[in-house]
mmCIF file of C-alpha atoms and ligand atoms in Angstrom:
data_model
loop_
_atom_site.group_PDB
_atom_site.id
_atom_site.type_symbol
_atom_site.label_atom_id
_atom_site.label_comp_id
_atom_site.label_asym_id
_atom_site.label_seq_id
_atom_site.Cartn_x
_atom_site.Cartn_y
_atom_site.Cartn_z
ATOM 1 C CA MET A 1116 24.304 4.455 0.711
ATOM 2 C CA SER A 1117 24.017 6.160 -2.577
ATOM 3 C CA ARG A 1118 20.677 8.326 -3.324
ATOM 4 C CA LEU A 1119 20.397 5.874 -6.790
ATOM 5 C CA ARG A 1120 20.806 3.230 -3.909
ATOM 6 C CA ILE A 1121 18.268 4.173 -1.500
ATOM 7 C CA MET A 1122 15.719 5.057 -4.267
ATOM 8 C CA LEU A 1123 15.901 1.932 -5.338
ATOM 9 C CA ARG A 1124 15.225 -0.408 -2.418
ATOM 10 C CA ALA A 1125 12.814 -2.868 -2.286
ATOM 11 C CA GLY A 1126 9.819 -1.032 -0.908
ATOM 12 C CA THR A 1127 10.694 2.089 -3.216
ATOM 13 C CA LEU A 1128 10.776 -0.557 -6.252
ATOM 14 C CA ALA A 1129 7.578 -2.386 -5.665
ATOM 15 C CA ALA A 1130 6.118 1.508 -5.697
ATOM 16 C CA LEU A 1131 7.235 2.323 -8.604
ATOM 17 C CA ALA A 1132 6.513 -0.379 -10.398
ATOM 18 C CA GLY A 1133 2.884 -0.345 -9.112
ATOM 19 C CA ALA A 1134 2.639 3.048 -10.039
ATOM 20 C CA LEU A 1135 3.722 1.739 -13.815
ATOM 21 C CA VAL A 1136 1.436 -0.959 -14.285
ATOM 22 C CA TRP A 1137 -1.303 1.323 -13.070
ATOM 23 C CA LEU A 1138 -0.772 3.741 -16.129
ATOM 24 C CA TRP A 1139 -0.122 0.369 -18.353
ATOM 25 C CA LEU A 1140 -3.553 -0.845 -17.667
ATOM 26 C CA PRO A 1141 -4.986 -1.780 -20.781
ATOM 27 C CA GLY A 1142 -7.787 0.673 -21.631
ATOM 28 C CA ARG A 1143 -6.237 3.573 -19.464
ATOM 29 C CA HIS A 1144 -6.457 6.927 -21.948
ATOM 30 C CA GLY A 1145 -3.681 7.649 -23.925
ATOM 31 C CA ARG A 1146 -3.447 11.124 -21.499
ATOM 32 C CA GLU A 1147 -1.838 9.162 -18.535
ATOM 33 C CA GLN A 1148 0.312 6.957 -21.127
ATOM 34 C CA ALA A 1149 1.963 9.943 -22.278
ATOM 35 C CA ALA A 1150 2.279 11.122 -18.758
ATOM 36 C CA LEU A 1151 4.402 7.780 -18.273
ATOM 37 C CA SER A 1152 6.973 8.416 -21.097
ATOM 38 C CA GLU A 1153 8.027 11.690 -18.701
ATOM 39 C CA PHE A 1154 9.130 9.113 -16.002
ATOM 40 C CA PRO A 1155 12.914 8.619 -16.731
ATOM 41 C CA LEU A 1156 12.560 4.461 -16.354
ATOM 42 C CA PRO A 1157 14.989 2.926 -13.814
ATOM 43 C CA ALA A 1158 18.576 1.432 -14.278
ATOM 44 C CA GLY A 1159 18.143 -2.154 -13.957
ATOM 45 C CA PRO A 1160 19.798 -4.955 -13.728
ATOM 46 C CA PHE A 1161 16.293 -6.484 -13.058
ATOM 47 C CA VAL A 1162 15.739 -10.308 -13.160
ATOM 48 C CA ALA A 1163 12.275 -12.252 -12.484
ATOM 49 C CA LEU A 1164 11.948 -15.181 -10.030
ATOM 50 C CA THR A 1165 8.796 -17.727 -11.730
ATOM 51 C CA PHE A 1166 7.695 -21.458 -9.615
ATOM 52 C CA ASP A 1167 5.523 -23.487 -11.556
ATOM 53 C CA ASP A 1168 3.348 -25.951 -10.224
ATOM 54 C CA GLY A 1169 2.592 -25.164 -7.087
ATOM 55 C CA PRO A 1170 1.822 -24.399 -5.063
ATOM 56 C CA ARG A 1171 2.316 -27.135 -2.618
ATOM 57 C CA ALA A 1172 1.907 -27.269 1.410
ATOM 58 C CA GLY A 1173 5.395 -28.894 1.981
ATOM 59 C CA THR A 1174 7.848 -26.476 0.452
ATOM 60 C CA THR A 1175 5.787 -23.102 -1.147
ATOM 61 C CA PRO A 1176 6.085 -21.730 2.712
ATOM 62 C CA VAL A 1177 9.043 -22.157 3.472
ATOM 63 C CA LEU A 1178 9.939 -20.590 0.212
ATOM 64 C CA LEU A 1179 7.714 -17.818 1.117
ATOM 65 C CA ASP A 1180 9.137 -17.327 4.664
ATOM 66 C CA GLY A 1181 13.250 -16.967 2.656
ATOM 67 C CA LEU A 1182 11.788 -14.573 0.259
ATOM 68 C CA ASN A 1183 10.093 -12.580 2.828
ATOM 69 C CA GLN A 1184 13.327 -12.467 4.687
ATOM 70 C CA ARG A 1185 15.318 -10.981 1.192
ATOM 71 C CA GLY A 1186 12.089 -8.747 1.039
ATOM 72 C CA VAL A 1187 12.163 -10.313 -2.775
ATOM 73 C CA HIS A 1188 9.000 -10.612 -5.041
ATOM 74 C CA ALA A 1189 8.136 -13.526 -7.428
ATOM 75 C CA THR A 1190 5.317 -14.830 -9.707
ATOM 76 C CA PHE A 1191 4.011 -18.152 -9.018
ATOM 77 C CA PHE A 1192 2.501 -19.730 -12.178
ATOM 78 C CA VAL A 1193 -0.013 -22.226 -10.004
ATOM 79 C CA VAL A 1194 -1.556 -25.355 -11.129
ATOM 80 C CA GLY A 1195 -5.645 -25.312 -10.811
ATOM 81 C CA GLU A 1196 -5.612 -28.931 -9.009
ATOM 82 C CA ASN A 1197 -3.411 -27.489 -6.001
ATOM 83 C CA VAL A 1198 -5.603 -24.842 -5.183
ATOM 84 C CA GLU A 1199 -8.113 -26.781 -3.614
ATOM 85 C CA GLY A 1200 -6.728 -26.814 0.518
ATOM 86 C CA ASN A 1201 -4.074 -24.319 -0.389
ATOM 87 C CA GLU A 1202 -6.057 -21.262 -0.428
ATOM 88 C CA GLU A 1203 -5.051 -19.357 2.577
ATOM 89 C CA LEU A 1204 -1.489 -20.052 0.829
ATOM 90 C CA LEU A 1205 -2.240 -18.203 -2.227
ATOM 91 C CA VAL A 1206 -3.844 -15.521 0.097
ATOM 92 C CA ARG A 1207 -0.485 -14.929 1.842
ATOM 93 C CA MET A 1208 1.467 -14.811 -1.367
ATOM 94 C CA GLU A 1209 -0.601 -12.036 -2.557
ATOM 95 C CA ARG A 1210 -0.353 -10.328 0.583
ATOM 96 C CA GLU A 1211 3.194 -10.384 0.576
ATOM 97 C CA GLY A 1212 3.686 -8.607 -2.825
ATOM 98 C CA HIS A 1213 4.271 -11.669 -5.221
ATOM 99 C CA GLN A 1214 2.396 -12.294 -8.885
ATOM 100 C CA ILE A 1215 0.002 -15.132 -9.437
ATOM 101 C CA GLY A 1216 -0.281 -16.297 -12.874
ATOM 102 C CA LEU A 1217 -2.152 -19.890 -14.902
ATOM 103 C CA HIS A 1218 -0.543 -22.921 -15.333
ATOM 104 C CA THR A 1219 -3.636 -24.309 -16.418
ATOM 105 C CA PHE A 1220 -6.365 -26.531 -14.029
ATOM 106 C CA HIS A 1221 -4.720 -30.287 -14.746
ATOM 107 C CA HIS A 1222 -1.190 -29.121 -16.114
ATOM 108 C CA ARG A 1223 -1.890 -30.077 -19.745
ATOM 109 C CA SER A 1224 -0.236 -29.426 -22.781
ATOM 110 C CA LEU A 1225 -2.575 -26.217 -24.226
ATOM 111 C CA ALA A 1226 -0.306 -28.001 -27.706
ATOM 112 C CA GLU A 1227 -2.849 -30.673 -27.343
ATOM 113 C CA VAL A 1228 -5.984 -29.172 -26.107
ATOM 114 C CA ASN A 1229 -9.457 -28.394 -28.144
ATOM 115 C CA ALA A 1230 -11.095 -25.240 -27.524
ATOM 116 C CA ALA A 1231 -13.652 -26.795 -24.979
ATOM 117 C CA ASP A 1232 -10.725 -28.068 -22.989
ATOM 118 C CA PHE A 1233 -8.885 -24.741 -23.313
ATOM 119 C CA TYR A 1234 -11.455 -22.899 -21.432
ATOM 120 C CA ARG A 1235 -11.502 -25.860 -19.280
ATOM 121 C CA GLU A 1236 -8.148 -25.777 -18.835
ATOM 122 C CA VAL A 1237 -7.826 -22.120 -18.309
ATOM 123 C CA ASP A 1238 -11.204 -20.467 -17.278
ATOM 124 C CA THR A 1239 -12.287 -22.276 -14.765
ATOM 125 C CA LEU A 1240 -8.648 -21.763 -12.916
ATOM 126 C CA ARG A 1241 -9.015 -18.168 -13.575
ATOM 127 C CA ASP A 1242 -12.355 -18.003 -12.404
ATOM 128 C CA ALA A 1243 -11.238 -20.053 -8.742
ATOM 129 C CA LEU A 1244 -8.379 -17.389 -8.247
ATOM 130 C CA ARG A 1245 -10.577 -14.535 -8.964
ATOM 131 C CA GLY A 1246 -12.778 -15.156 -6.527
ATOM 132 C CA LEU A 1247 -9.884 -15.903 -3.837
ATOM 133 C CA LEU A 1248 -7.706 -13.079 -4.452
ATOM 134 C CA ASP A 1249 -7.873 -9.583 -4.657
ATOM 135 C CA GLN A 1250 -5.580 -9.913 -8.399
ATOM 136 C CA GLN A 1251 -8.253 -10.512 -11.027
ATOM 137 C CA ASP A 1252 -5.886 -10.452 -14.235
ATOM 138 C CA PHE A 1253 -3.460 -13.435 -14.430
ATOM 139 C CA MET A 1254 -0.902 -14.192 -17.101
ATOM 140 C CA LEU A 1255 -0.687 -17.418 -18.682
ATOM 141 C CA ARG A 1256 2.604 -19.695 -18.793
ATOM 142 C CA PRO A 1257 1.355 -22.476 -20.489
ATOM 143 C CA PRO A 1258 2.428 -26.350 -19.216
ATOM 144 C CA TYR A 1259 5.720 -27.531 -21.195
ATOM 145 C CA GLY A 1260 6.074 -24.228 -23.016
ATOM 146 C CA MET A 1261 3.555 -25.415 -25.577
ATOM 147 C CA ILE A 1262 0.622 -23.978 -26.917
ATOM 148 C CA THR A 1263 -0.751 -23.391 -30.236
ATOM 149 C CA PRO A 1264 -1.172 -20.320 -32.502
ATOM 150 C CA SER A 1265 -5.319 -21.145 -32.410
ATOM 151 C CA ASN A 1266 -5.399 -21.016 -28.351
ATOM 152 C CA ARG A 1267 -2.681 -18.191 -27.620
ATOM 153 C CA ALA A 1268 -5.379 -15.917 -29.760
ATOM 154 C CA ARG A 1269 -7.871 -18.328 -27.127
ATOM 155 C CA ALA A 1270 -5.730 -17.177 -23.918
ATOM 156 C CA GLY A 1271 -7.371 -14.064 -22.798
ATOM 157 C CA ALA A 1272 -3.840 -13.251 -20.788
ATOM 158 C CA PRO A 1273 -0.076 -12.799 -21.831
ATOM 159 C CA ILE A 1274 2.382 -15.720 -22.165
ATOM 160 C CA ILE A 1275 5.258 -15.783 -20.185
ATOM 161 C CA LEU A 1276 7.886 -18.233 -20.708
ATOM 162 C CA TRP A 1277 11.504 -18.009 -19.857
ATOM 163 C CA SER A 1278 15.375 -17.545 -20.659
ATOM 164 C CA VAL A 1279 16.841 -18.993 -17.694
ATOM 165 C CA ASP A 1280 16.093 -22.944 -17.047
ATOM 166 C CA PRO A 1281 18.176 -25.199 -14.780
ATOM 167 C CA GLU A 1282 16.107 -27.984 -15.323
ATOM 168 C CA ASP A 1283 14.627 -27.886 -11.231
ATOM 169 C CA TRP A 1284 12.546 -30.983 -12.443
ATOM 170 C CA SER A 1285 15.530 -33.355 -13.277
ATOM 171 C CA ASP A 1286 17.411 -33.587 -9.937
ATOM 172 C CA GLN A 1287 17.816 -32.483 -6.523
ATOM 173 C CA ASP A 1288 21.687 -31.080 -7.142
ATOM 174 C CA THR A 1289 21.146 -27.419 -6.043
ATOM 175 C CA ALA A 1290 24.930 -26.741 -6.807
ATOM 176 C CA ARG A 1291 24.701 -27.729 -10.243
ATOM 177 C CA GLN A 1292 21.063 -25.620 -10.806
ATOM 178 C CA LEU A 1293 22.847 -22.419 -9.026
ATOM 179 C CA SER A 1294 25.483 -22.530 -11.512
ATOM 180 C CA VAL A 1295 22.694 -22.831 -14.431
ATOM 181 C CA ILE A 1296 21.053 -19.791 -13.715
ATOM 182 C CA LEU A 1297 24.383 -17.798 -12.451
ATOM 183 C CA ASP A 1298 25.666 -18.694 -16.458
ATOM 184 C CA THR A 1299 22.546 -17.692 -17.692
ATOM 185 C CA THR A 1300 20.884 -14.896 -16.260
ATOM 186 C CA GLU A 1301 21.196 -11.421 -18.363
ATOM 187 C CA ASP A 1302 18.980 -7.852 -17.017
ATOM 188 C CA GLY A 1303 15.558 -8.731 -17.975
ATOM 189 C CA ALA A 1304 15.654 -12.361 -17.874
ATOM 190 C CA ILE A 1305 12.908 -14.316 -16.671
ATOM 191 C CA ILE A 1306 14.122 -17.864 -14.484
ATOM 192 C CA LEU A 1307 12.138 -21.031 -14.437
ATOM 193 C CA LEU A 1308 11.614 -22.963 -10.977
ATOM 194 C CA HIS A 1309 9.902 -25.137 -9.287
ATOM 195 C CA ASP A 1310 8.245 -24.105 -5.819
ATOM 196 C CA ILE A 1311 7.267 -28.068 -5.440
ATOM 197 C CA TYR A 1312 10.602 -29.345 -4.955
ATOM 198 C CA PRO A 1313 12.787 -28.756 -1.623
ATOM 199 C CA SER A 1314 15.771 -29.000 -3.349
ATOM 200 C CA SER A 1315 14.522 -25.802 -6.192
ATOM 201 C CA VAL A 1316 13.405 -23.746 -2.789
ATOM 202 C CA GLU A 1317 17.155 -24.438 -1.386
ATOM 203 C CA THR A 1318 18.518 -23.212 -5.516
ATOM 204 C CA ALA A 1319 15.773 -20.347 -5.444
ATOM 205 C CA LEU A 1320 17.290 -18.199 -1.834
ATOM 206 C CA GLN A 1321 20.815 -18.848 -3.119
ATOM 207 C CA ALA A 1322 20.238 -17.585 -6.384
ATOM 208 C CA VAL A 1323 18.634 -14.820 -4.811
ATOM 209 C CA ASP A 1324 21.634 -13.816 -2.437
ATOM 210 C CA ALA A 1325 24.143 -14.590 -5.256
ATOM 211 C CA LEU A 1326 22.228 -12.063 -7.783
ATOM 212 C CA MET A 1327 21.081 -9.718 -4.931
ATOM 213 C CA ALA A 1328 25.449 -9.247 -4.716
ATOM 214 C CA GLN A 1329 25.639 -8.753 -8.174
ATOM 215 C CA GLY A 1330 23.374 -5.762 -8.153
ATOM 216 C CA TYR A 1331 20.275 -7.714 -9.365
ATOM 217 C CA LYS A 1332 17.070 -6.431 -8.126
ATOM 218 C CA PHE A 1333 13.873 -8.801 -8.253
ATOM 219 C CA VAL A 1334 10.366 -7.725 -9.293
ATOM 220 C CA THR A 1335 7.364 -9.540 -9.989
ATOM 221 C CA VAL A 1336 6.956 -10.441 -13.988
ATOM 222 C CA GLU A 1337 4.237 -7.664 -13.811
ATOM 223 C CA GLU A 1338 6.737 -5.431 -12.862
ATOM 224 C CA LEU A 1339 9.533 -6.079 -14.842
ATOM 225 C CA PHE A 1340 6.932 -4.619 -17.986
ATOM 226 C CA ALA A 1341 6.372 -1.645 -15.899
ATOM 227 C CA LEU A 1342 10.079 -1.135 -15.612
ATOM 228 C CA ARG A 1343 10.817 -1.976 -19.399
ATOM 229 C CA GLY A 1344 7.706 0.800 -20.193
ATOM 230 C CA GLN A 1345 6.300 -1.972 -22.371
ATOM 231 C CA GLN A 1346 2.605 -2.949 -21.955
ATOM 232 C CA PRO A 1347 2.324 -7.048 -22.423
ATOM 233 C CA GLU A 1348 -1.199 -7.959 -24.968
ATOM 234 C CA CYS A 1349 -2.787 -11.233 -24.874
ATOM 235 C CA GLY A 1350 -1.602 -13.900 -26.875
ATOM 236 C CA GLN A 1351 1.677 -12.885 -27.143
ATOM 237 C CA GLU A 1352 4.437 -14.796 -26.091
ATOM 238 C CA TYR A 1353 7.345 -13.318 -23.985
ATOM 239 C CA ARG A 1354 10.696 -14.666 -23.050
ATOM 240 C CA LYS A 1355 12.681 -12.053 -21.266
ATOM 241 C CA LEU A 1356 12.750 -8.533 -21.151
ATOM 242 C CA PRO A 1357 15.887 -6.946 -21.984
ATOM 243 C CA PRO A 1358 17.036 -3.485 -21.410
ATOM 244 C CA PRO A 1359 16.022 -1.034 -24.555
ATOM 245 C CA GLU A 1360 18.703 -0.733 -27.202
HETATM 246 NI NI1 LIG B 1872 4.610 -26.548 -15.247
#
């Protein structure tokens, strides 16, 4: 194994990304941010696997087992209604190195809710997760990828969309979903799947195996920002994080 490969083994990569995330936390002093520019950023290709609408007791543990076996960290945008009864699953996600994000309390479109409903949908979920997890900052994925400018301004979080969408909710066809993923994934892609369908769990694990064989390294969304030397900004929409020109 080459020195570069050893350096980029999952554990080392996660530790490096963790250090970069720490350096880029909002409000850190300029001196520490300046120190970051002295790091050469590691080469990709990187990809972030993201799962919406869970957790679900019948499917999410199978996915977590498969990701754990492969040393892969993903990002889960969870729905508040699914938190109760699945607390241990969320704690397990965090313990196993996954990132957790917000997908509203009742899966409501943030293109349609007013300010009061926005806070009910987003802040109540954030508060519930803060009480449960060590992680205290949560990125937001609006259901259906839709959000009004005024709700963007209320988000208090970066808004994470996606660049690869196999529409896994529309059928149970793992072969079709896998081919969409393999045809459209590029360095810095954010892949959208749903951990509430057994077929999607199968698609995800097959995609991990196929993309790893092509040299892709799987990171959380937060790690992807850090590996690009980019600071996520509240209220800003992100679909992918390609390598710098
Ligand atoms: Ni959703």
